[in-house]
CSV table of C-alpha atoms in Angstrom, one decimal:
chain,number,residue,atom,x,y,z
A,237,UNK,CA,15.6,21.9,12.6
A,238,UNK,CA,14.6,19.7,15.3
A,239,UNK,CA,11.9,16.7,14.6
A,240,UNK,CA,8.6,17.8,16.5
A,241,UNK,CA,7.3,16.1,19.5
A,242,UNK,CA,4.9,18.5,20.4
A,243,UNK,CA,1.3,18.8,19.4
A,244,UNK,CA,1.4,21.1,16.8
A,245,UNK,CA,3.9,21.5,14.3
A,246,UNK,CA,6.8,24.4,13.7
A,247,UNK,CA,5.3,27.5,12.8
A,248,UNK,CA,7.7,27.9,10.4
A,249,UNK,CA,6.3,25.1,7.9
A,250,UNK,CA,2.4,26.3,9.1
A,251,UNK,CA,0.2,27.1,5.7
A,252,UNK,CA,-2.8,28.7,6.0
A,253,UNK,CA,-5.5,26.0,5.1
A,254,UNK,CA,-3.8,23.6,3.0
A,255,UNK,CA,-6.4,21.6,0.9
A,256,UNK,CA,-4.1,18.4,1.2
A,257,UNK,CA,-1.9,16.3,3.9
A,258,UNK,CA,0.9,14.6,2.3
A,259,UNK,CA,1.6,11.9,5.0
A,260,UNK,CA,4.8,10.3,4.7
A,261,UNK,CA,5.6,7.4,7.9
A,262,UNK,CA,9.2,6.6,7.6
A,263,UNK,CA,11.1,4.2,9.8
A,264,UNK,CA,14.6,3.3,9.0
A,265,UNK,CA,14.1,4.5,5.3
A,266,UNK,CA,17.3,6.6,4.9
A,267,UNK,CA,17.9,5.5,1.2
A,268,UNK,CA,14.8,5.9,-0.5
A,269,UNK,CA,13.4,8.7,1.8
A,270,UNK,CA,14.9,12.2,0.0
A,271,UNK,CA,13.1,10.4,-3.4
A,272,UNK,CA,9.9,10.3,-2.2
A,273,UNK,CA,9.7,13.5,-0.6
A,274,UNK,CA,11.1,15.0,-3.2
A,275,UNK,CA,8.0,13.7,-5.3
A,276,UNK,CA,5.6,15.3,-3.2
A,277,UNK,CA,6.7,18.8,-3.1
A,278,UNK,CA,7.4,18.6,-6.6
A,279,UNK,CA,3.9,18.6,-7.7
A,280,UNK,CA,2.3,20.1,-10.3
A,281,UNK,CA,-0.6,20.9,-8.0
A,282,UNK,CA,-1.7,24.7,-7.9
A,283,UNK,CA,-3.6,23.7,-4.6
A,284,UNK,CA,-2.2,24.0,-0.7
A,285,UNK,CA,-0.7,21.3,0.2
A,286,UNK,CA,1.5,20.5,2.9
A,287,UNK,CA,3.7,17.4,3.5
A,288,UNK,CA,4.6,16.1,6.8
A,289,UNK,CA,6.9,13.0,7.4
A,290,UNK,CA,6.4,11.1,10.4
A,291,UNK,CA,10.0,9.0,11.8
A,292,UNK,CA,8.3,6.3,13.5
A,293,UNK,CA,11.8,4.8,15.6
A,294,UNK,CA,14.5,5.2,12.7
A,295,UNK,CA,18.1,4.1,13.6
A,296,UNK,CA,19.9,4.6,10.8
A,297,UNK,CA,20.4,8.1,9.1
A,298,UNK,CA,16.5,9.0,8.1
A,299,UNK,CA,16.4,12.0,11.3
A,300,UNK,CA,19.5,13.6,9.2
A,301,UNK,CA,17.3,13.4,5.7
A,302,UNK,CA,14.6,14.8,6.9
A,303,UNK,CA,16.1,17.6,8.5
A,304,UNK,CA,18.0,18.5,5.5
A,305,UNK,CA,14.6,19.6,4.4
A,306,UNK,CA,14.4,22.3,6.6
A,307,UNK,CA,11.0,24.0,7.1
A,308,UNK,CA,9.7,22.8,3.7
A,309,UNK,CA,8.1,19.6,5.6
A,310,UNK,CA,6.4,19.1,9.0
A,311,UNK,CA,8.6,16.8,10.8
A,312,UNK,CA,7.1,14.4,13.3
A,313,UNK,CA,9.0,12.1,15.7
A,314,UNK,CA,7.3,9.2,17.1
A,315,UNK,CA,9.1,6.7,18.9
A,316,UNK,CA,6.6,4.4,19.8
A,317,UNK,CA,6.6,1.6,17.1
A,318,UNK,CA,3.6,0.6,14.4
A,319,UNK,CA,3.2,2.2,11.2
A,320,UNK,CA,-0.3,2.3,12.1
A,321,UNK,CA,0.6,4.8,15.2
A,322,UNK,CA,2.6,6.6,12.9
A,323,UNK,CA,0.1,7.4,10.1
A,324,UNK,CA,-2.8,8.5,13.1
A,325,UNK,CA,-0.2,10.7,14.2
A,326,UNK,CA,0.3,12.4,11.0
A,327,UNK,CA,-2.8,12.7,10.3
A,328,UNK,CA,-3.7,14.4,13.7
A,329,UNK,CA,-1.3,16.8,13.5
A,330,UNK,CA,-2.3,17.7,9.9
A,331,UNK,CA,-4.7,20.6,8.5
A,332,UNK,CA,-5.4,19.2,5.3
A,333,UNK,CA,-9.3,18.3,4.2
A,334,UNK,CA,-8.0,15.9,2.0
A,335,UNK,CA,-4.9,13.1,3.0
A,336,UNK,CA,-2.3,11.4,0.4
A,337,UNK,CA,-0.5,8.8,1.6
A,338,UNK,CA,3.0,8.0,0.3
A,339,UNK,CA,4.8,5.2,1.5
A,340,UNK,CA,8.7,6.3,2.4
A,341,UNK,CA,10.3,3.6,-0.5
A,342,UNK,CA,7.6,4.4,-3.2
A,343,UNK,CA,7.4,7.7,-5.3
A,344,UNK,CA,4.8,9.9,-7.2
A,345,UNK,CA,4.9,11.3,-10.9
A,346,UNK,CA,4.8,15.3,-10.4
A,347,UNK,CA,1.1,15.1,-11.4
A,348,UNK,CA,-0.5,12.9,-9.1
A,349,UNK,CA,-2.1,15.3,-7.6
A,350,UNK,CA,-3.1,17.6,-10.1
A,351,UNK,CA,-5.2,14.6,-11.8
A,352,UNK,CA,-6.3,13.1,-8.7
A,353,UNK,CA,-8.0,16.0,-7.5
A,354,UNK,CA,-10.1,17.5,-9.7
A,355,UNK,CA,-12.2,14.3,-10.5
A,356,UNK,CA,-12.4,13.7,-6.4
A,357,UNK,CA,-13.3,16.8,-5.5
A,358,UNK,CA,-15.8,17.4,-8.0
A,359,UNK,CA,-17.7,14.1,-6.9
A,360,UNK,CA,-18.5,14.2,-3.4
A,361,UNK,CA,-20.0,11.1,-2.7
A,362,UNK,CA,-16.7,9.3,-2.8
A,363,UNK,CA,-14.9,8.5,0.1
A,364,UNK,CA,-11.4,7.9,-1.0
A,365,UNK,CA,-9.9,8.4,-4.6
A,366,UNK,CA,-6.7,6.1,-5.8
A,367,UNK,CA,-5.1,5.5,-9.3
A,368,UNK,CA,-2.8,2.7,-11.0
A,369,UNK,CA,1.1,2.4,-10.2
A,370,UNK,CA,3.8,0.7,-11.8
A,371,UNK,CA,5.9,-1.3,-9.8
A,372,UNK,CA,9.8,-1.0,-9.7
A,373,UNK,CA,12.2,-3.1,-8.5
A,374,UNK,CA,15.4,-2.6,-6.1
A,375,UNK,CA,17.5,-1.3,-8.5
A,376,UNK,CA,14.4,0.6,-10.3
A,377,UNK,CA,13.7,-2.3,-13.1
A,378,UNK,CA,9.6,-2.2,-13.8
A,379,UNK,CA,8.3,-5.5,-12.9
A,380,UNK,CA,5.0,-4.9,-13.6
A,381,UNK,CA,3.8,-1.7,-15.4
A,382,UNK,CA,-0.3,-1.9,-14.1
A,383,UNK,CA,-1.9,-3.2,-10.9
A,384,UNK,CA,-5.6,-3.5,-12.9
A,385,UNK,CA,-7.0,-5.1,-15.7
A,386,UNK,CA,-8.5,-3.6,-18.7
A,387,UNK,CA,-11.9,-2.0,-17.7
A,388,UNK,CA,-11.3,-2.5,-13.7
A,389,UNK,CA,-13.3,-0.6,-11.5
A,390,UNK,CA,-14.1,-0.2,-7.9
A,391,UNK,CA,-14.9,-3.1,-5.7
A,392,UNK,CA,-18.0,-3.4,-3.9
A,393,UNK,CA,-18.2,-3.5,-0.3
A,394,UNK,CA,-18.7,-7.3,-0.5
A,395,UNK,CA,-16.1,-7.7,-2.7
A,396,UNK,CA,-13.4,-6.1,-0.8
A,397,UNK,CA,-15.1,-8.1,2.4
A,398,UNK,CA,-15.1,-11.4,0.5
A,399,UNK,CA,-11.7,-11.1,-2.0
A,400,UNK,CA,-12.0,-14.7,-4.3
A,401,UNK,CA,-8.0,-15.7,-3.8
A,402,UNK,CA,-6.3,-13.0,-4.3
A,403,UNK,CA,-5.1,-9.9,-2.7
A,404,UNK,CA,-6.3,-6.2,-2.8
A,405,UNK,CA,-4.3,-3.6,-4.8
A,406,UNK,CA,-5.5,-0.1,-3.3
A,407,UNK,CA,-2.3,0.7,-2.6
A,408,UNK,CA,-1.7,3.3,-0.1
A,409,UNK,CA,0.5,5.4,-2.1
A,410,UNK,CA,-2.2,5.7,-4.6
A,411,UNK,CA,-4.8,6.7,-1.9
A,412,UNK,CA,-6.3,10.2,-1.6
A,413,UNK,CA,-9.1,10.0,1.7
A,414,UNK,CA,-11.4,12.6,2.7
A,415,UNK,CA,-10.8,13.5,6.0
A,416,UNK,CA,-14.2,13.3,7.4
A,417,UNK,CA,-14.3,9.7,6.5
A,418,UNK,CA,-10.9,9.1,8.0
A,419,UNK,CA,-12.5,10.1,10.8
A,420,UNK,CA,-15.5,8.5,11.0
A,421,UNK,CA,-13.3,4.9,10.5
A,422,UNK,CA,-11.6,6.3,13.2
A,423,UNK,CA,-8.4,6.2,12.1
A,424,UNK,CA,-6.0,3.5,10.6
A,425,UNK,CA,-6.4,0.3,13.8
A,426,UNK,CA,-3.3,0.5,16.0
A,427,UNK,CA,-3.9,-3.4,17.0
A,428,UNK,CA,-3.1,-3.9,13.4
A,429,UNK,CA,0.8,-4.7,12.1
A,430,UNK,CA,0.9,-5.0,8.3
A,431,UNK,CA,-2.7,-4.6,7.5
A,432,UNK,CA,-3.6,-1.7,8.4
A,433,UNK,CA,-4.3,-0.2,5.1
A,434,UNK,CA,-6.7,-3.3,4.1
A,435,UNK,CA,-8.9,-3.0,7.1
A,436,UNK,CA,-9.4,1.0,6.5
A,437,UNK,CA,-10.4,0.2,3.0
A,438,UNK,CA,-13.3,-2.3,3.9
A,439,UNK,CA,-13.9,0.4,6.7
A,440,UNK,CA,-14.1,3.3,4.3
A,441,UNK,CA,-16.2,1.0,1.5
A,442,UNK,CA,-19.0,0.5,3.9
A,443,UNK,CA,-19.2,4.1,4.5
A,444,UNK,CA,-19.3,4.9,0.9
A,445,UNK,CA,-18.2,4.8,-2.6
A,446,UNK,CA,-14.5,4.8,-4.2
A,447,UNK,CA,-13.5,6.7,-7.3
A,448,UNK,CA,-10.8,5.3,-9.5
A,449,UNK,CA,-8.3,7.1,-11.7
A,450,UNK,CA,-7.0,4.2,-14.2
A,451,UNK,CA,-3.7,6.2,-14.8
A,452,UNK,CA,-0.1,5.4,-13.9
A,453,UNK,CA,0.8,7.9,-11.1
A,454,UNK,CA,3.3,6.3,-8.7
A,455,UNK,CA,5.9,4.1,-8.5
A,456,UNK,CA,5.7,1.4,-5.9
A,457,UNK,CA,9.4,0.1,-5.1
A,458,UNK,CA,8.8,-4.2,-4.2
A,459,UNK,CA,12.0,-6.2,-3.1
A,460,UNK,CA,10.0,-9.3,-2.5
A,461,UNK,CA,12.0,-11.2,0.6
A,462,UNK,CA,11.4,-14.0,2.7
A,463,UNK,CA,11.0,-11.5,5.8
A,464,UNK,CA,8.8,-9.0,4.2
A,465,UNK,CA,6.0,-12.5,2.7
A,466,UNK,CA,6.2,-13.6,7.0
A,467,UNK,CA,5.1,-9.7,7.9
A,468,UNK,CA,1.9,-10.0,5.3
A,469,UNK,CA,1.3,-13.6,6.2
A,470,UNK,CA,1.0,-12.4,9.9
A,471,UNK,CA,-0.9,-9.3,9.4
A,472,UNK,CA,-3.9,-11.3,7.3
A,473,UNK,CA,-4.0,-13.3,10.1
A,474,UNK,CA,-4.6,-10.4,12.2
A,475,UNK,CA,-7.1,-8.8,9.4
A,476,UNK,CA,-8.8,-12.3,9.8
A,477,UNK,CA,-9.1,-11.5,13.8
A,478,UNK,CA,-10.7,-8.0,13.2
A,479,UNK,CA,-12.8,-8.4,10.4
A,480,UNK,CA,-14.6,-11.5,12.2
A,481,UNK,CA,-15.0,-9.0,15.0
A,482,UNK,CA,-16.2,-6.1,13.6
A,483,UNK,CA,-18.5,-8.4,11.1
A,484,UNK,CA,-19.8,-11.2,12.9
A,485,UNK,CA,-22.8,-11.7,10.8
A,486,UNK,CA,-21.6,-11.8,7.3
A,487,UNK,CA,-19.4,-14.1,5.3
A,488,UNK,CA,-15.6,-12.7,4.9
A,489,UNK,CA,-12.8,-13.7,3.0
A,490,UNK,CA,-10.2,-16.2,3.7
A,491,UNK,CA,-7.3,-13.6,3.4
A,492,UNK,CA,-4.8,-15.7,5.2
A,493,UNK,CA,-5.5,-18.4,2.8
A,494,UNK,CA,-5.5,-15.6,-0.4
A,495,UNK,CA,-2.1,-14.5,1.4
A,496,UNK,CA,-0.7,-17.9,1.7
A,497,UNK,CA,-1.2,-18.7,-1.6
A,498,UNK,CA,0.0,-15.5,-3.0
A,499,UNK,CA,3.7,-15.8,-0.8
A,500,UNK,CA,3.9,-19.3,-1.8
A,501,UNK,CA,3.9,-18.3,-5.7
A,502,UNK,CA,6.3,-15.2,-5.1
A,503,UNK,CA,8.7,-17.2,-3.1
A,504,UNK,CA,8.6,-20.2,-5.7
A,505,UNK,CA,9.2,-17.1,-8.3
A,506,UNK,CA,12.5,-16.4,-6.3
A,507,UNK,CA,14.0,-19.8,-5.6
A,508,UNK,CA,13.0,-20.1,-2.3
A,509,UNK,CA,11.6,-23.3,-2.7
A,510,UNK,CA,11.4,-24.0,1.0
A,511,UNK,CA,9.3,-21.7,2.2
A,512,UNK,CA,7.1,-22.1,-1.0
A,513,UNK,CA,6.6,-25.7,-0.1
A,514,UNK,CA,5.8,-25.0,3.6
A,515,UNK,CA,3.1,-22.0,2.5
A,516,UNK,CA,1.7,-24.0,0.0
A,517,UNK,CA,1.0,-26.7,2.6
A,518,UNK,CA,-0.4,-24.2,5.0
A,519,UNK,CA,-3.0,-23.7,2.2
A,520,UNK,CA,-3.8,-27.0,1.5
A,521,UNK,CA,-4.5,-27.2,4.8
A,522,UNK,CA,-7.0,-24.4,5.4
A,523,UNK,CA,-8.6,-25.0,2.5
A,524,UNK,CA,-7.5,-28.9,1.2
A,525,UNK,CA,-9.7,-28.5,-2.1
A,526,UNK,CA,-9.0,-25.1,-3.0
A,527,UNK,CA,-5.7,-25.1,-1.8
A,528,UNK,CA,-4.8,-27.9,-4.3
A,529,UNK,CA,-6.7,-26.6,-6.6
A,530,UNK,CA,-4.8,-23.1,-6.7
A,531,UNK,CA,-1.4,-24.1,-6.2
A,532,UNK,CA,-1.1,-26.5,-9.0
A,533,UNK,CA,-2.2,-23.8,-11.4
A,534,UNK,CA,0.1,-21.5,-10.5
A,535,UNK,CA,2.9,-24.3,-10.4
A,536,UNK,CA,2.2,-25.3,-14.0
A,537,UNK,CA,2.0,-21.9,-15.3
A,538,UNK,CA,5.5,-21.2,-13.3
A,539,UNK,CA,7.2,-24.5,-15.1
A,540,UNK,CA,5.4,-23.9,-18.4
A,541,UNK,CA,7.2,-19.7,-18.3
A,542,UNK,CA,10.6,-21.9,-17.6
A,543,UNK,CA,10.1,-23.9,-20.1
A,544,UNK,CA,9.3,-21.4,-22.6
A,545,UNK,CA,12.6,-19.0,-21.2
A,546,UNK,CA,14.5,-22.2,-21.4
A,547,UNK,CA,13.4,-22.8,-25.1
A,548,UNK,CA,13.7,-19.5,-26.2
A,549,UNK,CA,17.7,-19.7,-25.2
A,550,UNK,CA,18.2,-22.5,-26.8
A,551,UNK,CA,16.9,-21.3,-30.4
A,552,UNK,CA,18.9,-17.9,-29.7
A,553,UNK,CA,22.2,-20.3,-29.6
A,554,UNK,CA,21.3,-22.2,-32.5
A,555,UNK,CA,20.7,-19.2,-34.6
């Protein structure tokens, strides 16, 4: 099977009216790839549902994994780069009422969409549905097993606007969005590099309501890198840009300082003490007060979890 260029997919994979998209963007995602498509069409869902994987530019060997999966996904090739071009392909091209996004290195449990569903469908004044995840490092060790606090629920519009320090976790494998309001956001904003998915959520608040499922029904792989902290750091300066733009009139979030102070504290975390340092002073300066304010906590609560590891190892000698 060769990956579709055209504008409608191979009649082989067509369904007749499936209720859900699966929409899977994959560039360069050879390893992780067969896992997460296997997660989607191993669901537990008695719905239609079809699942279409998008290669947006891979190099490496991703054309050859999706292929192997002959006509039981919609394959997509689109060579121009942005993950944001690659998702409003998928979604154009799909027949679904209802789209669930699944990043290419992340993974559903085989009932995410039997338990997603229901509860969306039956309340129709929500815009988008999402759940919790547990997130999973390289070599699949949980590193954290919940996104949410106890009795979490939906943000406000103003909230997700005017985030106090700290960054939004609607992530977009968790996300189930009506099509219609896809639409009328018109569609993730191509100008956008990294925060894409941020930008459509404000855009989707304001148009109405979110539901949320607090159960565990992904797994979100995280290899946090100096490279990867650079990409967010520059795409909340774009979100900056295009929030200001499309809300002139009312007060929104510092998210590059939120996402400065955020990548200072995962790259202190890691050893990088370099980079924390030169974040951390970004901060201060967009926000000297705050900036201070923030850091230090976050430094003494660091030392004082050394401390106790360090303490911990020294009584488990002695005894």
């Amino acid at each position: 099977m060769s990956l579709s260029t055209a504008g409608q997919p191979p009649e082989s994979v067509a369904l007749m009216n499936p209720r859900v998209s699966v929409i899977i963007p994959v560039r360069n995602g050879e390893r992780t790839l067969a896992r997460a498509i296997d997660s989607a069409l191993s669901q537990t869902y008695a719905g239609r549902f079809e699942v279409i994987v998008i290669d947006n530019g891979s190099i490496d060997g991703t054309r050859q994994v999706i292929e192997s999966y002959g006509d039981r996904v919609v394959a997509i090739k689109e060579p121009m780069p942005g993950l944001p071009r690659a998702l409003n392909r998928g979604a154009a091209l799909s027949r679904g009422e209802y789209f669930a996004f699944l990043d290419a290195d992340d993974e559903w449990m085989l009932e995410k969409l039997a338990h997603i569903m229901p509860p969306f469908e039956a309340t129709p004044q929500c815009v988008l549905a999402y759940h919790d995840a547990v997130e999973v490092d390289l070599v699949g060790r949980v590193q954290r097993d919940s996104y949410y606090y106890n009795g979490y629920s939906p943000p406000r519009f103003d909230e997700l606007l005017t985030p106090e320090g700290h960054i939004c976790h609607i992530l977009p494998t968790a996300v189930v969005m009506r099509r219609s309001a896809f639409q009328q956001c018109g569609g993730f904003n191509e100008s956008l590099s990294s925060s894409q998915d941020l930008y459509m959520w404000i855009r989707a608040r304001e148009i109405g309501p979110f539901l949320f499922l607090p159960e565990v029904l992904a797994r979100r792989e995280f290899g946090p890198s100096s490279a990867r902290e650079e990409w967010y750091i520059a795409g909340a300066r774009e979100l900056q840009r295009a929030l200001g733009e499309r809300y002139p009139d009312r007060p929104v979030g510092d998210f590059v300082f939120a996402t400065l102070v955020w990548c200072a504290g995962a790259a202190f975390r890691r050893g990088d003490y370099r980079s924390a340092l030169r974040r951390s002073l970004a901060a201060i300066r967009l926000r000297p007060t705050r900036g201070i304010s923030q850091i230090s906590a976050k430094l003494c609560r660091r030392i004082a979890r050394i401390h106790r590891a360090a303490h911990l190892t020294r009584v488990d000698r002695v005894s």
